[in-house]
Coordinates of C-alpha atoms and ligand atoms in Angstrom, one line a residue:
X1 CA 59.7 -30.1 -39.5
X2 CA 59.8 -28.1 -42.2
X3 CA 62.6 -25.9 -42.4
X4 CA 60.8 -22.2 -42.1
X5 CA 58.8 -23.9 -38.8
X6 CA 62.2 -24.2 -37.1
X7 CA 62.6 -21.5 -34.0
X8 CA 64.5 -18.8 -35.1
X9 CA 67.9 -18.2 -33.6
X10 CA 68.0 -15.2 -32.0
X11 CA 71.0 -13.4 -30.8
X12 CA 70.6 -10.5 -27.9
X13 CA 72.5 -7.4 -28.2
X14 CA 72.1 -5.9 -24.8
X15 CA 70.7 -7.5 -21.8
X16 CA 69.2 -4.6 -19.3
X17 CA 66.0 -3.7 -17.9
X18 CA 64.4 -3.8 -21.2
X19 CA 65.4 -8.0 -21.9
X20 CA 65.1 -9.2 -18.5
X21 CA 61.1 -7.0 -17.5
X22 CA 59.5 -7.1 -21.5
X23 CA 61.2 -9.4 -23.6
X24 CA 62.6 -12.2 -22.0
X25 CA 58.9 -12.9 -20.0
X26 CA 57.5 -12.9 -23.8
X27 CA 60.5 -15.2 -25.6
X28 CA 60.8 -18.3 -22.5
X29 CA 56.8 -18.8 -23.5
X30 CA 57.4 -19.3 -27.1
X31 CA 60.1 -21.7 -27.4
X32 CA 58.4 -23.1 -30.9
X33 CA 58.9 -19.4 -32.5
X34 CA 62.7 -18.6 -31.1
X35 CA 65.7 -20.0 -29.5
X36 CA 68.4 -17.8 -28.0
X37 CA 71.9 -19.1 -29.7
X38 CA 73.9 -15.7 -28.6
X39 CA 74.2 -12.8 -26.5
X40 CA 76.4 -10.0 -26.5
X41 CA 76.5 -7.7 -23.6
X42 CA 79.7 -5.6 -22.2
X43 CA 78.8 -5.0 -18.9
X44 CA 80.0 -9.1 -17.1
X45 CA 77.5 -8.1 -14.4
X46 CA 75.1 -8.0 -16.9
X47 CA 76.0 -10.9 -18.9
X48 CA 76.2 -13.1 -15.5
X49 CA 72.9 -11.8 -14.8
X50 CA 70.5 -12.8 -18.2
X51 CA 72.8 -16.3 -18.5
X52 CA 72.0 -17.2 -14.8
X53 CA 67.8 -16.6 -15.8
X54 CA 67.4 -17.3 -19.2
X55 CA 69.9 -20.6 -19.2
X56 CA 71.8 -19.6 -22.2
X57 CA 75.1 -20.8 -22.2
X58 CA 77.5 -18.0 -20.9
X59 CA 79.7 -19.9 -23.7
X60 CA 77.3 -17.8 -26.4
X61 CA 78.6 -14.6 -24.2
X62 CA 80.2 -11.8 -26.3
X63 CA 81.4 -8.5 -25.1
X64 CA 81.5 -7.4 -29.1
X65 CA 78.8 -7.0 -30.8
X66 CA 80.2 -7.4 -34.2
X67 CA 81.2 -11.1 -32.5
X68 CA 78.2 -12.2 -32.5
X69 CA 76.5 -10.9 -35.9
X70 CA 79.9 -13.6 -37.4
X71 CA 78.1 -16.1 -36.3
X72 CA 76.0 -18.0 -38.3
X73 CA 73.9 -19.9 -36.1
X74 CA 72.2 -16.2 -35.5
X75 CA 69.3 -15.9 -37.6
X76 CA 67.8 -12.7 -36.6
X77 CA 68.5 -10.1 -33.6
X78 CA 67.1 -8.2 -30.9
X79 CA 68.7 -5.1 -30.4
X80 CA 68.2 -3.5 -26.6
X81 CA 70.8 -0.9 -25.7
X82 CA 70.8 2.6 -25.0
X83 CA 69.0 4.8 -27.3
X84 CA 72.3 6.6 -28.4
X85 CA 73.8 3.0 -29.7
X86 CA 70.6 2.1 -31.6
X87 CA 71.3 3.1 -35.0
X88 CA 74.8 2.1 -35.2
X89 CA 74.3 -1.6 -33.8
X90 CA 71.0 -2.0 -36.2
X91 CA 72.8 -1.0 -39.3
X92 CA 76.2 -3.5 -38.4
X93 CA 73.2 -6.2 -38.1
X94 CA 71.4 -5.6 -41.0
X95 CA 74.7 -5.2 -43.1
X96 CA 75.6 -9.0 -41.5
X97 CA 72.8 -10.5 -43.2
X98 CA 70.9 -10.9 -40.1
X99 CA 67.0 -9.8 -39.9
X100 CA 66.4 -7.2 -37.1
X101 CA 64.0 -6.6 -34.0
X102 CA 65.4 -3.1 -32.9
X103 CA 64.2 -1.1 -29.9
X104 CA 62.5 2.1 -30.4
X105 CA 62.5 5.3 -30.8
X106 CA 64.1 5.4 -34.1
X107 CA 67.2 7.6 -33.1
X108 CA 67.8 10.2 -31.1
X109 CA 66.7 12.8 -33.3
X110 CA 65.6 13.9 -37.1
X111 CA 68.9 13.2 -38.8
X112 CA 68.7 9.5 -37.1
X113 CA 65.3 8.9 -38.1
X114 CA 65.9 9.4 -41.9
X115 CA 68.7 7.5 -41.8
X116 CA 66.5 5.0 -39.8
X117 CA 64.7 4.7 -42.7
X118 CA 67.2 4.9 -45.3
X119 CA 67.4 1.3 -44.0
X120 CA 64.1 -0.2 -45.1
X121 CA 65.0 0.7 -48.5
X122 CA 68.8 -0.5 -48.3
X123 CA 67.8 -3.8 -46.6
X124 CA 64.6 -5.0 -48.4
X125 CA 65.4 -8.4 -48.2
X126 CA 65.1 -8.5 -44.3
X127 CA 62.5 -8.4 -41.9
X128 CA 62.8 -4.9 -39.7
X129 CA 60.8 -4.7 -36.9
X130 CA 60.8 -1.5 -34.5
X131 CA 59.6 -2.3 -30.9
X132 CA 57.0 -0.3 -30.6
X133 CA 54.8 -2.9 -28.1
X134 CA 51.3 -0.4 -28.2
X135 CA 50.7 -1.2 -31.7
X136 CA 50.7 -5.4 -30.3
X137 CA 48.4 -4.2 -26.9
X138 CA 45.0 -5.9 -26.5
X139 CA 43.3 -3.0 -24.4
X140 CA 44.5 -0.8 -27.3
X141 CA 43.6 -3.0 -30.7
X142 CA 40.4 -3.6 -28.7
X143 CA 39.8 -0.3 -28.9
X144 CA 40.7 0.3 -32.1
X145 CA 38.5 -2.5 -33.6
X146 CA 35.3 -0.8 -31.5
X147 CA 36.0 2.4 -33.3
X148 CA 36.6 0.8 -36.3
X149 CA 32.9 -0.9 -35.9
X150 CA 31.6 3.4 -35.0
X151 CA 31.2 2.4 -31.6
X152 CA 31.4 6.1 -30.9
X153 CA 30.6 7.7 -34.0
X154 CA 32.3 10.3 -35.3
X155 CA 35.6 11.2 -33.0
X156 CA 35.6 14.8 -32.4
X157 CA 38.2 15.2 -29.3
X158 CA 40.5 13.4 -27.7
X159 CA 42.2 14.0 -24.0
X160 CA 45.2 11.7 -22.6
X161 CA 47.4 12.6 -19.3
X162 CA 49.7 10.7 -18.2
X163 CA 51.5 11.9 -14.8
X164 CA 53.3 10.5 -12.0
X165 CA 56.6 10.6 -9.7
X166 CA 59.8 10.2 -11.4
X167 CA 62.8 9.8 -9.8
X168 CA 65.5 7.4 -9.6
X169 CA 64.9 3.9 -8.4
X170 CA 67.0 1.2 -8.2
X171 CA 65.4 -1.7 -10.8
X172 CA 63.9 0.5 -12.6
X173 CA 64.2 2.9 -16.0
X174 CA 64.7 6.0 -14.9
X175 CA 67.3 4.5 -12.4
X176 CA 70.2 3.9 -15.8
X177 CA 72.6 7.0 -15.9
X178 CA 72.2 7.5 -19.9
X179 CA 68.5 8.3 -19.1
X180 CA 69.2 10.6 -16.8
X181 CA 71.7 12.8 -18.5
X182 CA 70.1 11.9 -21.7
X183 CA 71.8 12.5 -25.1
X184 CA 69.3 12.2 -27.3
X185 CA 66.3 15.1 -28.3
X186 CA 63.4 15.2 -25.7
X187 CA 64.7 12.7 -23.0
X188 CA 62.1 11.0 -21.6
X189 CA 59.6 11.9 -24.2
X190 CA 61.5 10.3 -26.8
X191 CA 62.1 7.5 -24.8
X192 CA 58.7 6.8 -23.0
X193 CA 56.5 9.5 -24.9
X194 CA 56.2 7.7 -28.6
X195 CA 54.3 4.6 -27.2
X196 CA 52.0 7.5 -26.3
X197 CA 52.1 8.7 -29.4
X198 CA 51.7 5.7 -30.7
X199 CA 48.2 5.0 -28.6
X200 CA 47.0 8.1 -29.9
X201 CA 47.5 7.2 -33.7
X202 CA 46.4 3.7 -33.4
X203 CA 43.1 5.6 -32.2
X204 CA 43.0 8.9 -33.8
X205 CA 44.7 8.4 -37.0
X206 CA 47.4 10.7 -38.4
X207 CA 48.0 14.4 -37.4
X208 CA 48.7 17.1 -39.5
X209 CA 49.8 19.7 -37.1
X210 CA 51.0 19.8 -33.7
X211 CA 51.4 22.6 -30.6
X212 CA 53.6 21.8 -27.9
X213 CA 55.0 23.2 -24.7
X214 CA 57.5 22.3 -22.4
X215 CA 58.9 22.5 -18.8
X216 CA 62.0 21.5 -16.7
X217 CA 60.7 21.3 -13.5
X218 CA 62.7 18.1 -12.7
X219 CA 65.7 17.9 -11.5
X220 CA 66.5 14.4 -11.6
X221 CA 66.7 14.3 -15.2
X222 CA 68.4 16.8 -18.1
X223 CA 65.4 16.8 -20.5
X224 CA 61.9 18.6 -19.6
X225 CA 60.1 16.6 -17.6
X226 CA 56.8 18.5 -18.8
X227 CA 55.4 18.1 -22.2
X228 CA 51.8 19.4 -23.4
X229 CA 50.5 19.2 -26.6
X230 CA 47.9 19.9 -29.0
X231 CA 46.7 18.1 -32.1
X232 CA 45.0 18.3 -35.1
X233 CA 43.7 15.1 -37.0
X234 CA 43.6 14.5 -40.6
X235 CA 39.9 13.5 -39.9
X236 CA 39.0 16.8 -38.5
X237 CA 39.2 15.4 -34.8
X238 CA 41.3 17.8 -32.1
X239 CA 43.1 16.1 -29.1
X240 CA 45.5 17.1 -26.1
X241 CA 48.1 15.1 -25.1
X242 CA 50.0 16.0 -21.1
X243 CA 52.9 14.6 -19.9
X244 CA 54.1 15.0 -16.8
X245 CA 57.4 13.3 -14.7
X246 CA 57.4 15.2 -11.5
X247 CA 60.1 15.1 -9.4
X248 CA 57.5 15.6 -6.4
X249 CA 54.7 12.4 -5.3
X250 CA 51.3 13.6 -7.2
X251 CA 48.2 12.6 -6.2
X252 CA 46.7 9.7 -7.8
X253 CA 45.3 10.2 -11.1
X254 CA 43.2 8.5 -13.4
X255 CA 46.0 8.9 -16.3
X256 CA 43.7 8.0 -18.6
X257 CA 42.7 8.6 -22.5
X258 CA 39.1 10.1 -23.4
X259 CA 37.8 9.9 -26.5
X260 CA 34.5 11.6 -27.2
X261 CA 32.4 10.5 -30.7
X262 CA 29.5 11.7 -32.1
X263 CA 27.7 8.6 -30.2
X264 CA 29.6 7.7 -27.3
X265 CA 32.7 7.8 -25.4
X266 CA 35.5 5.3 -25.4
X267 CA 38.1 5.4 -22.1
X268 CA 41.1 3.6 -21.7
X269 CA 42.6 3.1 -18.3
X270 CA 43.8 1.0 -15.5
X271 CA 47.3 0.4 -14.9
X272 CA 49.2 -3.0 -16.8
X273 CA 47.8 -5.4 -14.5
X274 CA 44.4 -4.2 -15.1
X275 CA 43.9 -2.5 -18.3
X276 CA 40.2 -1.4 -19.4
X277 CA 38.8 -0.4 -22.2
X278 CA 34.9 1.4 -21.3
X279 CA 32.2 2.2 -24.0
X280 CA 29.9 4.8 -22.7
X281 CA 26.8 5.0 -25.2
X282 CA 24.6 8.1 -25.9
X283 CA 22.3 6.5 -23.7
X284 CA 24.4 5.9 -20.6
X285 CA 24.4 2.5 -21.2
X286 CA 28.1 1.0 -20.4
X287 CA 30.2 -1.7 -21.3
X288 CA 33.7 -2.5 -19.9
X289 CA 36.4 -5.1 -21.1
X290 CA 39.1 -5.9 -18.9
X291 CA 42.2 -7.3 -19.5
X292 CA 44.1 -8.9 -17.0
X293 CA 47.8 -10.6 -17.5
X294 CA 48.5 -9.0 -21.0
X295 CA 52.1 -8.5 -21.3
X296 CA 51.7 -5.2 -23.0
X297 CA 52.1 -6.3 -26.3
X298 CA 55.7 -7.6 -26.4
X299 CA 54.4 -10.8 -26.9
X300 CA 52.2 -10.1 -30.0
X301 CA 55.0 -8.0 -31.1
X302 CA 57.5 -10.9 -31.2
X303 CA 54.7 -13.6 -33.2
X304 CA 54.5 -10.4 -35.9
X305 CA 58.2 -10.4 -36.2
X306 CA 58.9 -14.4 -36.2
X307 CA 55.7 -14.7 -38.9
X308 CA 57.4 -12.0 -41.4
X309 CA 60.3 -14.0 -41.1
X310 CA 59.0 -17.0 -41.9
X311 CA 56.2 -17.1 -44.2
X312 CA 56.9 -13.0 -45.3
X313 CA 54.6 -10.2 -45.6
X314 CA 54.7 -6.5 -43.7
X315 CA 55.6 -6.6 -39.9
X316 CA 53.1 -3.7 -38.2
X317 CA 55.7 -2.3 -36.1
X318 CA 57.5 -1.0 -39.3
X319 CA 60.8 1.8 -39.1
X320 CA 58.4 4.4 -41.0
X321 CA 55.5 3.8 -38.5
X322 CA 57.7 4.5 -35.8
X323 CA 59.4 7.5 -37.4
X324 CA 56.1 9.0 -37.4
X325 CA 55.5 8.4 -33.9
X326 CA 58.7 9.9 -33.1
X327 CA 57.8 12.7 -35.2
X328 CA 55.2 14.6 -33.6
X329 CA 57.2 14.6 -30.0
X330 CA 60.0 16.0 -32.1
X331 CA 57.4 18.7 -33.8
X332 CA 55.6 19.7 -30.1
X333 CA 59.6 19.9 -29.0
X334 CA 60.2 22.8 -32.3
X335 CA 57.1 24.1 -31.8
X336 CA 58.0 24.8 -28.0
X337 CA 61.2 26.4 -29.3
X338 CA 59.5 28.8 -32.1
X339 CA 56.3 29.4 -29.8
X340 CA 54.1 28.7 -32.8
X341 CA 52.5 25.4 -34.4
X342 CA 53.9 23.2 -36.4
X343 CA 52.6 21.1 -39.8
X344 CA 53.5 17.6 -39.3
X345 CA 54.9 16.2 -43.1
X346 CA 52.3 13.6 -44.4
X347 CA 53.4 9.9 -42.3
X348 CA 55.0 7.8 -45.5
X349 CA 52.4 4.9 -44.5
X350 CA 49.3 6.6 -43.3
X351 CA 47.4 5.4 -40.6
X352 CA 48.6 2.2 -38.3
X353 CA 47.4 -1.5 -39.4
X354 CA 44.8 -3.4 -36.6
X355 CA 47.3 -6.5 -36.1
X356 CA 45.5 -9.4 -35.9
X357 CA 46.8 -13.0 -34.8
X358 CA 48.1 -14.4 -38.0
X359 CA 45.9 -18.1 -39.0
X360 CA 43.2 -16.8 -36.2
X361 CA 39.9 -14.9 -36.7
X362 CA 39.7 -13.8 -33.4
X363 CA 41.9 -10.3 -32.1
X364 CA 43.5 -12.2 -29.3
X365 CA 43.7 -16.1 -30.4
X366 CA 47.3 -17.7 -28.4
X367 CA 47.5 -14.5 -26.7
X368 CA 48.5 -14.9 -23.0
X369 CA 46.2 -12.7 -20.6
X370 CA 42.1 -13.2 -20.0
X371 CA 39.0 -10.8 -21.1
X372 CA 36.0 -10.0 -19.3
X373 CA 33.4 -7.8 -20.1
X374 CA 30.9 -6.3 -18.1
X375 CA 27.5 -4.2 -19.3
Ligands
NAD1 N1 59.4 -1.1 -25.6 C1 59.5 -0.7 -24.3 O1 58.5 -0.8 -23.6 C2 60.8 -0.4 -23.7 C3 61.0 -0.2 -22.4 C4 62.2 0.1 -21.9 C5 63.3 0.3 -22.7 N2 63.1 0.2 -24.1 C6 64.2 0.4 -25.0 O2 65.2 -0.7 -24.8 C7 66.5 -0.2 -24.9 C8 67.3 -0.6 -23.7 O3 66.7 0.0 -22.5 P1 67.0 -0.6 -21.1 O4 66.0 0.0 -20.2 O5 67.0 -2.1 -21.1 O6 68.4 0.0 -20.8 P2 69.6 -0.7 -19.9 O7 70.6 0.3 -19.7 O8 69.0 -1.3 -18.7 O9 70.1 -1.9 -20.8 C9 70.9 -1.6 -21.9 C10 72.0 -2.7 -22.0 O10 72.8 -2.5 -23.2 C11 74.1 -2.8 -22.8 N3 75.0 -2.3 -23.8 C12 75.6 -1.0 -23.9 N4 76.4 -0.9 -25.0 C13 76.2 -2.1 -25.6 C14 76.8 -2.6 -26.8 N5 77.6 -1.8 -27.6 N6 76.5 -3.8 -27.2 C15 75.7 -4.6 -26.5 N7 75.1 -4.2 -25.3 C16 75.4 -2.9 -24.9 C17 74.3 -2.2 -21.4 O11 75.4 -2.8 -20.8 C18 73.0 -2.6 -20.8 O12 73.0 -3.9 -20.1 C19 66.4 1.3 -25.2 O13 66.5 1.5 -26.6 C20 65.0 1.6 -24.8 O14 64.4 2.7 -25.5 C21 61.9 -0.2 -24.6

């Protein structure tokens, strides 16, 4: 085997909700791509926890991060820990020689982002990958390749909502204390709200300005749980974004994204197990593709990341793509402050690459899940 065909040895820094729901289902089914050699992880309940499913050695346990970035049977690292410890743990692995899979967002606010991606430049020599799993999503790359083809025409608006119950539950996100009393800009828009943001740039393109408006109407959580906002696209298009975590049960709604073209409309909905992507034509005609047991993009998200590192070339999920998503919740945040629009500065890599399968032709070759389609 040829040495850049060996798995990659991957070392996990943090092992939460994050590792054990996303990554860890994604990394057991490509054992040819990555091997776990290390984990570091203070909290032993924790530690006990991902050795006991994953069947890494609890040997290959460290409390201290900076333990395991001296090794040197670690090739490359995920890091998964709280949004305020992001920065500092991604920097200490870069500056150990080690190539880096980092959870999003990109800090917890402006001055974090830039020196987010002070890093790119600092590190050249190693593959940096923000999680940012949307831009990996078939539903949403599906999409994007219609759109691409004018499936719709010209895109004139676009309307996305997204609003449920949120409140703590045990096993889940909003159930982790530093989310709760978050100390980072936004709360839960930062932290759930860019892969939004994200869905809508993959589709939309860029933005140029942005009008946003908050509430607190949670109480559950110190960050608005209420965030509205309205864009303008560099192609001309106009779109609304609404998010809302109630404290309260809401009625079931669609929560999904519209987007209305000079020939058609394209919707995107249906929860993870079920995600579908309709065409609606001019002339009523319909077609639906529906994706069932897609992981959401983690998955395509690791193959990007373990290709870079092994035959080179740009990762999709870069830092600068992921700035920009974080971006335009932090300009709708100012804008709800000043009570007046903000410009949103031009994105430093317009637009967000269609990831493809690398070696395939097809948008979802080795991907796990099934797609049906339906006129
Ligand atoms: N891409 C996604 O869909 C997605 C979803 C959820 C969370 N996330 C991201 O993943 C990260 C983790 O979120 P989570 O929900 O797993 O949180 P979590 O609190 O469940 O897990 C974080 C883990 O990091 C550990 N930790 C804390 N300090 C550490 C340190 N210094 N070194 C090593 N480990 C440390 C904690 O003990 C904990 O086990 C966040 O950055 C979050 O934004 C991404």
């Amino acid at each position: 085997m040829a040495v850049n065909e060996a798995p990659l040895r991957l070392g996990v820094i943090g092992t939460g909700l994050a590792v054990e729901q996303l990554h860890w289902p994604a990394l057991r089914r490509m054992p040819d791509r990555f091997v776990v050699t290390a984990f570091a992880e203070p909290s032993p309940e924790q530690a006990a926890r991902f050795a006991a499913y994953s069947e890494v050695d609890r040997s290959r346990h460290h409390t201290d991060h900076r333990e395991l970035l001296a090794r040197d049977d670690v090739d490359a690292v995920l890091v998964s820990v709280p949004i305020p410890l992001l920065y500092g743990i991604a920097r200490d692995a870069l500056a150990a020689g080690k190539h880096l899979l980092c959870e999003k967002p990109t800090g917890t606010d402006e001055e974090q982002a830039r020196a987010f991606l002070a890093l790119e430049d600092e590190f050249a020599d190693r593959v940096v990958l923000v999680g940012e799993n949307y831009f990996y999503r078939d539903d949403i790359r599906h999409a994007r390749a219609l759109l691409d083809d004018g499936a719709i025409g010209k895109l004139h608006l676009m309307a996305y909502r997204r609003a449920g119950q949120s409140v703590p539950r045990e096993g889940g996100f909003s159930s982790t204390p530093w989310r709760q009393r978050p100390q980072y800009r936004g709360g839960v828009h930062l932290d759930a709200g860019v892969h939004d943001i994200a869905q809508i740039r993959m589709l939309c393109g860029d933005a140029l300005g942005v009008h946003g408006g908050v509430q607190w109407a949670n109480s559950t959580i110190d960050s608005p749980s209420d965030l509205t906002l309205n864009l303008t696209f560099a192609s001309g298009a106009i779109g609304n974004y609404t998010a809302c975590y109630s404290e309260i049960p809401v009625p079931a709604e669609p929560n999904d994204m519209r987007l209305y073209g000079s020939e058609g409309v394209l919707v995107l909905s249906g929860p993870e197990a079920q995600r579908r992507v309709t065409l609606v034509r001019a002339d009523g005609s319909t077609r639906t593709d529906v994706f069932t047991g897609i992981d959401n993009g983690y998955y395509g998200e690791l193959c990007d990341f373990s290709d870079a590192v092994r035959h080179g070339g740009n990762v999709v999920g870069t830092v600068a793509q992921s700035v920009t998503n974080m971006r335009i919740v932090l300009g709708a945040l100012d804008s709800a402050e000043r009570g007046a629009v903000v410009d949103l500065d031009p994105a430093d890599e317009p637009g967000v690459p269609l990831w493809r399968p690398r070696g395939g032709t097809g948008l979802f070759d080795g991907m796990p899940g099934v797609r049906t389609s339906e006129e």
